[in-house]
mmCIF file of the C-alpha atoms, coordinates in Angstrom:
data_MODEL
# 
_entry.id   MODEL 
# 
loop_
_atom_site.group_PDB 
_atom_site.id 
_atom_site.type_symbol 
_atom_site.label_atom_id 
_atom_site.label_alt_id 
_atom_site.label_comp_id 
_atom_site.label_asym_id 
_atom_site.label_entity_id 
_atom_site.label_seq_id 
_atom_site.pdbx_PDB_ins_code 
_atom_site.Cartn_x 
_atom_site.Cartn_y 
_atom_site.Cartn_z 
_atom_site.occupancy 
_atom_site.B_iso_or_equiv 
_atom_site.pdbx_formal_charge 
_atom_site.auth_seq_id 
_atom_site.auth_comp_id 
_atom_site.auth_asym_id 
_atom_site.auth_atom_id 
_atom_site.pdbx_PDB_model_num 
ATOM 1   C CA . UNK A 1 1   ? 51.175 145.637 270.260 1.00 0.00 ? 1   UNK A CA 1 
ATOM 2   C CA . UNK A 1 2   ? 48.778 144.217 267.690 1.00 0.00 ? 2   UNK A CA 1 
ATOM 3   C CA . UNK A 1 3   ? 46.903 141.083 268.591 1.00 0.00 ? 3   UNK A CA 1 
ATOM 4   C CA . UNK A 1 4   ? 47.555 138.138 266.291 1.00 0.00 ? 4   UNK A CA 1 
ATOM 5   C CA . UNK A 1 5   ? 45.690 134.883 266.120 1.00 0.00 ? 5   UNK A CA 1 
ATOM 6   C CA . UNK A 1 6   ? 48.250 132.677 264.438 1.00 0.00 ? 6   UNK A CA 1 
ATOM 7   C CA . UNK A 1 7   ? 49.179 130.716 267.562 1.00 0.00 ? 7   UNK A CA 1 
ATOM 8   C CA . UNK A 1 8   ? 47.682 127.177 267.496 1.00 0.00 ? 8   UNK A CA 1 
ATOM 9   C CA . UNK A 1 9   ? 46.084 127.843 270.872 1.00 0.00 ? 9   UNK A CA 1 
ATOM 10  C CA . UNK A 1 10  ? 43.785 130.462 269.324 1.00 0.00 ? 10  UNK A CA 1 
ATOM 11  C CA . UNK A 1 11  ? 42.023 127.825 267.240 1.00 0.00 ? 11  UNK A CA 1 
ATOM 12  C CA . UNK A 1 12  ? 39.838 124.841 267.949 1.00 0.00 ? 12  UNK A CA 1 
ATOM 13  C CA . UNK A 1 13  ? 41.630 121.766 269.235 1.00 0.00 ? 13  UNK A CA 1 
ATOM 14  C CA . UNK A 1 14  ? 41.951 118.634 267.092 1.00 0.00 ? 14  UNK A CA 1 
ATOM 15  C CA . UNK A 1 15  ? 39.512 116.585 269.178 1.00 0.00 ? 15  UNK A CA 1 
ATOM 16  C CA . UNK A 1 16  ? 37.736 118.982 271.531 1.00 0.00 ? 16  UNK A CA 1 
ATOM 17  C CA . UNK A 1 17  ? 34.728 116.788 272.391 1.00 0.00 ? 17  UNK A CA 1 
ATOM 18  C CA . UNK A 1 18  ? 36.092 115.243 275.575 1.00 0.00 ? 18  UNK A CA 1 
ATOM 19  C CA . UNK A 1 19  ? 33.012 113.924 277.373 1.00 0.00 ? 19  UNK A CA 1 
ATOM 20  C CA . UNK A 1 20  ? 29.459 113.205 276.214 1.00 0.00 ? 20  UNK A CA 1 
ATOM 21  C CA . UNK A 1 21  ? 27.326 110.985 278.422 1.00 0.00 ? 21  UNK A CA 1 
ATOM 22  C CA . UNK A 1 22  ? 23.889 110.142 279.712 1.00 0.00 ? 22  UNK A CA 1 
ATOM 23  C CA . UNK A 1 23  ? 23.988 108.768 283.238 1.00 0.00 ? 23  UNK A CA 1 
ATOM 24  C CA . UNK A 1 24  ? 21.545 107.286 285.719 1.00 0.00 ? 24  UNK A CA 1 
ATOM 25  C CA . UNK A 1 25  ? 23.847 108.191 288.610 1.00 0.00 ? 25  UNK A CA 1 
ATOM 26  C CA . UNK A 1 26  ? 24.494 111.590 290.237 1.00 0.00 ? 26  UNK A CA 1 
ATOM 27  C CA . UNK A 1 27  ? 26.468 114.040 288.079 1.00 0.00 ? 27  UNK A CA 1 
ATOM 28  C CA . UNK A 1 28  ? 29.779 115.630 289.016 1.00 0.00 ? 28  UNK A CA 1 
ATOM 29  C CA . UNK A 1 29  ? 30.579 119.265 288.281 1.00 0.00 ? 29  UNK A CA 1 
ATOM 30  C CA . UNK A 1 30  ? 34.234 118.478 289.062 1.00 0.00 ? 30  UNK A CA 1 
ATOM 31  C CA . UNK A 1 31  ? 34.335 115.707 286.435 1.00 0.00 ? 31  UNK A CA 1 
ATOM 32  C CA . UNK A 1 32  ? 32.927 117.963 283.713 1.00 0.00 ? 32  UNK A CA 1 
ATOM 33  C CA . UNK A 1 33  ? 35.172 120.888 284.680 1.00 0.00 ? 33  UNK A CA 1 
ATOM 34  C CA . UNK A 1 34  ? 38.248 118.626 284.649 1.00 0.00 ? 34  UNK A CA 1 
ATOM 35  C CA . UNK A 1 35  ? 37.284 117.260 281.219 1.00 0.00 ? 35  UNK A CA 1 
ATOM 36  C CA . UNK A 1 36  ? 37.504 120.717 279.627 1.00 0.00 ? 36  UNK A CA 1 
ATOM 37  C CA . UNK A 1 37  ? 40.853 121.681 281.104 1.00 0.00 ? 37  UNK A CA 1 
ATOM 38  C CA . UNK A 1 38  ? 43.205 122.916 278.373 1.00 0.00 ? 38  UNK A CA 1 
ATOM 39  C CA . UNK A 1 39  ? 46.388 124.964 278.712 1.00 0.00 ? 39  UNK A CA 1 
ATOM 40  C CA . UNK A 1 40  ? 45.489 126.988 275.593 1.00 0.00 ? 40  UNK A CA 1 
ATOM 41  C CA . UNK A 1 41  ? 42.091 128.007 276.995 1.00 0.00 ? 41  UNK A CA 1 
ATOM 42  C CA . UNK A 1 42  ? 41.788 131.438 278.549 1.00 0.00 ? 42  UNK A CA 1 
ATOM 43  C CA . UNK A 1 43  ? 38.110 131.048 279.325 1.00 0.00 ? 43  UNK A CA 1 
ATOM 44  C CA . UNK A 1 44  ? 35.920 128.221 280.571 1.00 0.00 ? 44  UNK A CA 1 
ATOM 45  C CA . UNK A 1 45  ? 32.159 128.491 280.872 1.00 0.00 ? 45  UNK A CA 1 
ATOM 46  C CA . UNK A 1 46  ? 30.199 125.932 282.842 1.00 0.00 ? 46  UNK A CA 1 
ATOM 47  C CA . UNK A 1 47  ? 26.434 125.533 283.136 1.00 0.00 ? 47  UNK A CA 1 
ATOM 48  C CA . UNK A 1 48  ? 24.706 123.416 285.776 1.00 0.00 ? 48  UNK A CA 1 
ATOM 49  C CA . UNK A 1 49  ? 21.008 122.674 285.446 1.00 0.00 ? 49  UNK A CA 1 
ATOM 50  C CA . UNK A 1 50  ? 19.262 121.667 288.667 1.00 0.00 ? 50  UNK A CA 1 
ATOM 51  C CA . UNK A 1 51  ? 15.787 120.451 289.525 1.00 0.00 ? 51  UNK A CA 1 
ATOM 52  C CA . UNK A 1 52  ? 13.871 123.442 290.875 1.00 0.00 ? 52  UNK A CA 1 
ATOM 53  C CA . UNK A 1 53  ? 10.970 123.324 293.311 1.00 0.00 ? 53  UNK A CA 1 
ATOM 54  C CA . UNK A 1 54  ? 8.417  124.950 291.006 1.00 0.00 ? 54  UNK A CA 1 
ATOM 55  C CA . UNK A 1 55  ? 7.342  125.209 287.378 1.00 0.00 ? 55  UNK A CA 1 
ATOM 56  C CA . UNK A 1 56  ? 4.503  127.125 285.788 1.00 0.00 ? 56  UNK A CA 1 
ATOM 57  C CA . UNK A 1 57  ? 3.157  128.268 289.150 1.00 0.00 ? 57  UNK A CA 1 
ATOM 58  C CA . UNK A 1 58  ? 2.995  124.764 290.623 1.00 0.00 ? 58  UNK A CA 1 
ATOM 59  C CA . UNK A 1 59  ? 5.173  123.143 293.306 1.00 0.00 ? 59  UNK A CA 1 
ATOM 60  C CA . UNK A 1 60  ? 7.368  120.362 291.882 1.00 0.00 ? 60  UNK A CA 1 
ATOM 61  C CA . UNK A 1 61  ? 7.611  117.297 294.131 1.00 0.00 ? 61  UNK A CA 1 
ATOM 62  C CA . UNK A 1 62  ? 10.083 115.404 291.960 1.00 0.00 ? 62  UNK A CA 1 
ATOM 63  C CA . UNK A 1 63  ? 10.666 114.439 288.362 1.00 0.00 ? 63  UNK A CA 1 
ATOM 64  C CA . UNK A 1 64  ? 12.106 111.806 286.112 1.00 0.00 ? 64  UNK A CA 1 
ATOM 65  C CA . UNK A 1 65  ? 14.107 112.059 282.916 1.00 0.00 ? 65  UNK A CA 1 
ATOM 66  C CA . UNK A 1 66  ? 14.015 109.461 280.174 1.00 0.00 ? 66  UNK A CA 1 
ATOM 67  C CA . UNK A 1 67  ? 15.588 109.436 276.742 1.00 0.00 ? 67  UNK A CA 1 
ATOM 68  C CA . UNK A 1 68  ? 15.584 107.803 273.356 1.00 0.00 ? 68  UNK A CA 1 
ATOM 69  C CA . UNK A 1 69  ? 18.428 105.299 272.742 1.00 0.00 ? 69  UNK A CA 1 
ATOM 70  C CA . UNK A 1 70  ? 19.884 107.762 270.211 1.00 0.00 ? 70  UNK A CA 1 
ATOM 71  C CA . UNK A 1 71  ? 20.124 110.617 272.743 1.00 0.00 ? 71  UNK A CA 1 
ATOM 72  C CA . UNK A 1 72  ? 23.863 110.328 273.398 1.00 0.00 ? 72  UNK A CA 1 
ATOM 73  C CA . UNK A 1 73  ? 24.624 110.267 269.657 1.00 0.00 ? 73  UNK A CA 1 
ATOM 74  C CA . UNK A 1 74  ? 22.389 113.311 269.163 1.00 0.00 ? 74  UNK A CA 1 
ATOM 75  C CA . UNK A 1 75  ? 24.243 115.080 271.984 1.00 0.00 ? 75  UNK A CA 1 
ATOM 76  C CA . UNK A 1 76  ? 27.561 114.319 270.262 1.00 0.00 ? 76  UNK A CA 1 
ATOM 77  C CA . UNK A 1 77  ? 26.219 115.742 266.987 1.00 0.00 ? 77  UNK A CA 1 
ATOM 78  C CA . UNK A 1 78  ? 25.133 118.934 268.753 1.00 0.00 ? 78  UNK A CA 1 
ATOM 79  C CA . UNK A 1 79  ? 28.569 119.195 270.383 1.00 0.00 ? 79  UNK A CA 1 
ATOM 80  C CA . UNK A 1 80  ? 30.276 118.787 267.003 1.00 0.00 ? 80  UNK A CA 1 
ATOM 81  C CA . UNK A 1 81  ? 28.147 121.616 265.561 1.00 0.00 ? 81  UNK A CA 1 
ATOM 82  C CA . UNK A 1 82  ? 29.193 123.898 268.422 1.00 0.00 ? 82  UNK A CA 1 
ATOM 83  C CA . UNK A 1 83  ? 32.837 122.973 267.799 1.00 0.00 ? 83  UNK A CA 1 
ATOM 84  C CA . UNK A 1 84  ? 32.396 123.874 264.119 1.00 0.00 ? 84  UNK A CA 1 
ATOM 85  C CA . UNK A 1 85  ? 31.057 127.342 265.059 1.00 0.00 ? 85  UNK A CA 1 
ATOM 86  C CA . UNK A 1 86  ? 33.483 128.353 267.831 1.00 0.00 ? 86  UNK A CA 1 
ATOM 87  C CA . UNK A 1 87  ? 37.221 127.925 268.541 1.00 0.00 ? 87  UNK A CA 1 
ATOM 88  C CA . UNK A 1 88  ? 36.531 125.273 271.191 1.00 0.00 ? 88  UNK A CA 1 
ATOM 89  C CA . UNK A 1 89  ? 39.556 123.843 272.971 1.00 0.00 ? 89  UNK A CA 1 
ATOM 90  C CA . UNK A 1 90  ? 37.454 121.355 274.963 1.00 0.00 ? 90  UNK A CA 1 
ATOM 91  C CA . UNK A 1 91  ? 33.765 120.551 275.480 1.00 0.00 ? 91  UNK A CA 1 
ATOM 92  C CA . UNK A 1 92  ? 31.840 118.252 277.814 1.00 0.00 ? 92  UNK A CA 1 
ATOM 93  C CA . UNK A 1 93  ? 28.139 117.529 278.374 1.00 0.00 ? 93  UNK A CA 1 
ATOM 94  C CA . UNK A 1 94  ? 26.510 115.056 280.763 1.00 0.00 ? 94  UNK A CA 1 
ATOM 95  C CA . UNK A 1 95  ? 22.754 114.604 281.307 1.00 0.00 ? 95  UNK A CA 1 
ATOM 96  C CA . UNK A 1 96  ? 21.038 112.613 284.003 1.00 0.00 ? 96  UNK A CA 1 
ATOM 97  C CA . UNK A 1 97  ? 18.159 110.182 283.506 1.00 0.00 ? 97  UNK A CA 1 
ATOM 98  C CA . UNK A 1 98  ? 15.998 108.461 286.089 1.00 0.00 ? 98  UNK A CA 1 
ATOM 99  C CA . UNK A 1 99  ? 14.223 109.884 289.109 1.00 0.00 ? 99  UNK A CA 1 
ATOM 100 C CA . UNK A 1 100 ? 15.577 113.146 290.544 1.00 0.00 ? 100 UNK A CA 1 
ATOM 101 C CA . UNK A 1 101 ? 14.668 115.193 293.606 1.00 0.00 ? 101 UNK A CA 1 
ATOM 102 C CA . UNK A 1 102 ? 14.538 118.962 293.962 1.00 0.00 ? 102 UNK A CA 1 
ATOM 103 C CA . UNK A 1 103 ? 18.116 120.238 294.047 1.00 0.00 ? 103 UNK A CA 1 
ATOM 104 C CA . UNK A 1 104 ? 19.627 117.333 292.077 1.00 0.00 ? 104 UNK A CA 1 
ATOM 105 C CA . UNK A 1 105 ? 21.844 118.082 289.089 1.00 0.00 ? 105 UNK A CA 1 
ATOM 106 C CA . UNK A 1 106 ? 20.065 117.303 285.818 1.00 0.00 ? 106 UNK A CA 1 
ATOM 107 C CA . UNK A 1 107 ? 22.665 118.479 283.291 1.00 0.00 ? 107 UNK A CA 1 
ATOM 108 C CA . UNK A 1 108 ? 26.226 119.788 283.394 1.00 0.00 ? 108 UNK A CA 1 
ATOM 109 C CA . UNK A 1 109 ? 27.937 121.267 280.328 1.00 0.00 ? 109 UNK A CA 1 
ATOM 110 C CA . UNK A 1 110 ? 31.216 123.119 279.937 1.00 0.00 ? 110 UNK A CA 1 
ATOM 111 C CA . UNK A 1 111 ? 33.222 124.649 277.136 1.00 0.00 ? 111 UNK A CA 1 
ATOM 112 C CA . UNK A 1 112 ? 36.740 126.067 277.142 1.00 0.00 ? 112 UNK A CA 1 
ATOM 113 C CA . UNK A 1 113 ? 37.951 128.453 274.447 1.00 0.00 ? 113 UNK A CA 1 
ATOM 114 C CA . UNK A 1 114 ? 40.905 130.802 273.958 1.00 0.00 ? 114 UNK A CA 1 
ATOM 115 C CA . UNK A 1 115 ? 38.850 133.748 275.285 1.00 0.00 ? 115 UNK A CA 1 
ATOM 116 C CA . UNK A 1 116 ? 35.963 134.178 277.754 1.00 0.00 ? 116 UNK A CA 1 
ATOM 117 C CA . UNK A 1 117 ? 33.461 135.642 275.279 1.00 0.00 ? 117 UNK A CA 1 
ATOM 118 C CA . UNK A 1 118 ? 33.776 132.663 272.974 1.00 0.00 ? 118 UNK A CA 1 
ATOM 119 C CA . UNK A 1 119 ? 33.468 130.288 275.928 1.00 0.00 ? 119 UNK A CA 1 
ATOM 120 C CA . UNK A 1 120 ? 30.250 131.980 277.152 1.00 0.00 ? 120 UNK A CA 1 
ATOM 121 C CA . UNK A 1 121 ? 28.722 131.971 273.658 1.00 0.00 ? 121 UNK A CA 1 
ATOM 122 C CA . UNK A 1 122 ? 29.682 128.370 272.905 1.00 0.00 ? 122 UNK A CA 1 
ATOM 123 C CA . UNK A 1 123 ? 28.400 127.129 276.267 1.00 0.00 ? 123 UNK A CA 1 
ATOM 124 C CA . UNK A 1 124 ? 25.094 128.953 275.799 1.00 0.00 ? 124 UNK A CA 1 
ATOM 125 C CA . UNK A 1 125 ? 24.725 127.502 272.307 1.00 0.00 ? 125 UNK A CA 1 
ATOM 126 C CA . UNK A 1 126 ? 25.520 124.018 273.613 1.00 0.00 ? 126 UNK A CA 1 
ATOM 127 C CA . UNK A 1 127 ? 22.942 123.999 276.418 1.00 0.00 ? 127 UNK A CA 1 
ATOM 128 C CA . UNK A 1 128 ? 20.255 125.736 274.347 1.00 0.00 ? 128 UNK A CA 1 
ATOM 129 C CA . UNK A 1 129 ? 20.646 123.272 271.471 1.00 0.00 ? 129 UNK A CA 1 
ATOM 130 C CA . UNK A 1 130 ? 20.718 120.282 273.826 1.00 0.00 ? 130 UNK A CA 1 
ATOM 131 C CA . UNK A 1 131 ? 17.453 121.419 275.416 1.00 0.00 ? 131 UNK A CA 1 
ATOM 132 C CA . UNK A 1 132 ? 15.908 121.995 271.975 1.00 0.00 ? 132 UNK A CA 1 
ATOM 133 C CA . UNK A 1 133 ? 17.163 118.965 270.019 1.00 0.00 ? 133 UNK A CA 1 
ATOM 134 C CA . UNK A 1 134 ? 18.206 116.076 272.268 1.00 0.00 ? 134 UNK A CA 1 
ATOM 135 C CA . UNK A 1 135 ? 15.505 113.400 272.670 1.00 0.00 ? 135 UNK A CA 1 
ATOM 136 C CA . UNK A 1 136 ? 15.411 113.663 276.464 1.00 0.00 ? 136 UNK A CA 1 
ATOM 137 C CA . UNK A 1 137 ? 12.050 114.006 278.178 1.00 0.00 ? 137 UNK A CA 1 
ATOM 138 C CA . UNK A 1 138 ? 11.105 115.291 281.612 1.00 0.00 ? 138 UNK A CA 1 
ATOM 139 C CA . UNK A 1 139 ? 8.178  113.863 283.578 1.00 0.00 ? 139 UNK A CA 1 
ATOM 140 C CA . UNK A 1 140 ? 7.298  116.348 286.334 1.00 0.00 ? 140 UNK A CA 1 
ATOM 141 C CA . UNK A 1 141 ? 5.219  115.351 289.342 1.00 0.00 ? 141 UNK A CA 1 
ATOM 142 C CA . UNK A 1 142 ? 3.640  118.162 291.326 1.00 0.00 ? 142 UNK A CA 1 
ATOM 143 C CA . UNK A 1 143 ? 2.807  118.340 295.026 1.00 0.00 ? 143 UNK A CA 1 
ATOM 144 C CA . UNK A 1 144 ? -0.935 118.530 294.217 1.00 0.00 ? 144 UNK A CA 1 
ATOM 145 C CA . UNK A 1 145 ? -0.751 115.081 292.556 1.00 0.00 ? 145 UNK A CA 1 
ATOM 146 C CA . UNK A 1 146 ? -0.840 116.339 288.969 1.00 0.00 ? 146 UNK A CA 1 
ATOM 147 C CA . UNK A 1 147 ? 1.922  115.640 286.474 1.00 0.00 ? 147 UNK A CA 1 
ATOM 148 C CA . UNK A 1 148 ? 3.128  116.608 283.041 1.00 0.00 ? 148 UNK A CA 1 
ATOM 149 C CA . UNK A 1 149 ? 5.610  115.563 280.382 1.00 0.00 ? 149 UNK A CA 1 
ATOM 150 C CA . UNK A 1 150 ? 7.969  118.242 279.043 1.00 0.00 ? 150 UNK A CA 1 
ATOM 151 C CA . UNK A 1 151 ? 9.770  117.864 275.729 1.00 0.00 ? 151 UNK A CA 1 
ATOM 152 C CA . UNK A 1 152 ? 7.827  114.750 274.742 1.00 0.00 ? 152 UNK A CA 1 
# 
């Protein structure tokens, strides 16, 4: 049987950007996963970024994220570009600001698409572009007392 792509579920949804937020409270993987639920999606890819205990050979004690007031709007623009490139059924992205400890969730993004390959690609594009373009800055504090700004 030949595969056809004329079913509406094979295409991007009308309004697939379901959740875009910057929060100063702990993030929820369940919230982001629920936001991208779609009966026409055969694949959902989810990425969770956590604060790790090291960077560049140094031990990270903790860190803080801050952002420009336009950051959420920039995130929405990035999400809309991903939607224009892939048959996204639903998309969500939430980033944390404020002080975080090792192990805390810093960012959670998810994308659902008709097929798994598209979902993986779209999710990778979303997180890579957010890291590259969103005006969100990380201030790392190391256990030796040194510190550095990343993305500023």
